[in-house]
Coordinates of C-alpha atoms in Angstrom, one line a residue:
X1 CA 22.8 3.3 -7.5
X2 CA 20.0 5.2 -9.2
X3 CA 16.8 5.8 -7.4
X4 CA 13.4 4.8 -8.8
X5 CA 10.4 7.0 -8.3
X6 CA 7.5 5.4 -6.4
X7 CA 5.2 6.2 -9.2
X8 CA 7.2 4.9 -12.1
X9 CA 5.3 2.5 -14.3
X10 CA 7.3 -0.8 -14.6
X11 CA 7.6 -3.1 -17.6
X12 CA 8.6 -6.7 -17.6
X13 CA 12.1 -5.5 -18.5
X14 CA 12.2 -3.5 -15.3
X15 CA 11.0 -6.5 -13.3
X16 CA 13.6 -8.6 -15.1
X17 CA 16.4 -6.2 -14.0
X18 CA 15.1 -5.6 -10.4
X19 CA 14.7 -9.4 -9.7
X20 CA 17.7 -10.4 -11.8
X21 CA 15.8 -13.1 -13.6
X22 CA 17.1 -14.4 -16.9
X23 CA 13.8 -15.4 -18.6
X24 CA 11.4 -12.9 -20.1
X25 CA 8.5 -15.3 -19.5
X26 CA 9.2 -15.3 -15.7
X27 CA 9.4 -11.5 -15.6
X28 CA 6.1 -11.2 -17.5
X29 CA 4.5 -13.7 -15.1
X30 CA 5.6 -11.6 -12.1
X31 CA 4.3 -8.5 -13.7
X32 CA 0.9 -10.2 -14.3
X33 CA 0.8 -11.5 -10.8
X34 CA 1.4 -8.0 -9.4
X35 CA -1.3 -6.6 -11.6
X36 CA -3.8 -9.3 -10.4
X37 CA -2.9 -8.8 -6.7
X38 CA -3.2 -5.0 -6.8
X39 CA -6.1 -4.8 -9.3
X40 CA -4.2 -1.9 -10.9
X41 CA -4.1 -1.6 -14.7
X42 CA -0.4 -0.5 -14.6
X43 CA 2.2 -1.8 -12.2
X44 CA 4.0 1.0 -10.4
X45 CA 7.2 0.7 -8.4
X46 CA 5.2 1.1 -5.1
X47 CA 3.1 -1.9 -6.2
X48 CA 6.3 -3.9 -6.8
X49 CA 7.6 -3.0 -3.3
X50 CA 4.3 -3.9 -1.7
X51 CA 4.0 -7.2 -3.5
X52 CA 7.5 -8.3 -2.4
X53 CA 7.2 -6.6 1.0
X54 CA 10.1 -4.3 0.6
X55 CA 10.1 -1.4 3.0

């Protein structure tokens, strides 16, 4: 399995792959929710991990 840098900027396609969701709209909603919860203009992998409480 490939490793992802903590500071990689994620797109909705990355979210779709990481969460294994089939709908683009769902992945975009997760991306927007992470942006709103962190207050960051771009979602990084470290934001994703924090949002989903992944160690």
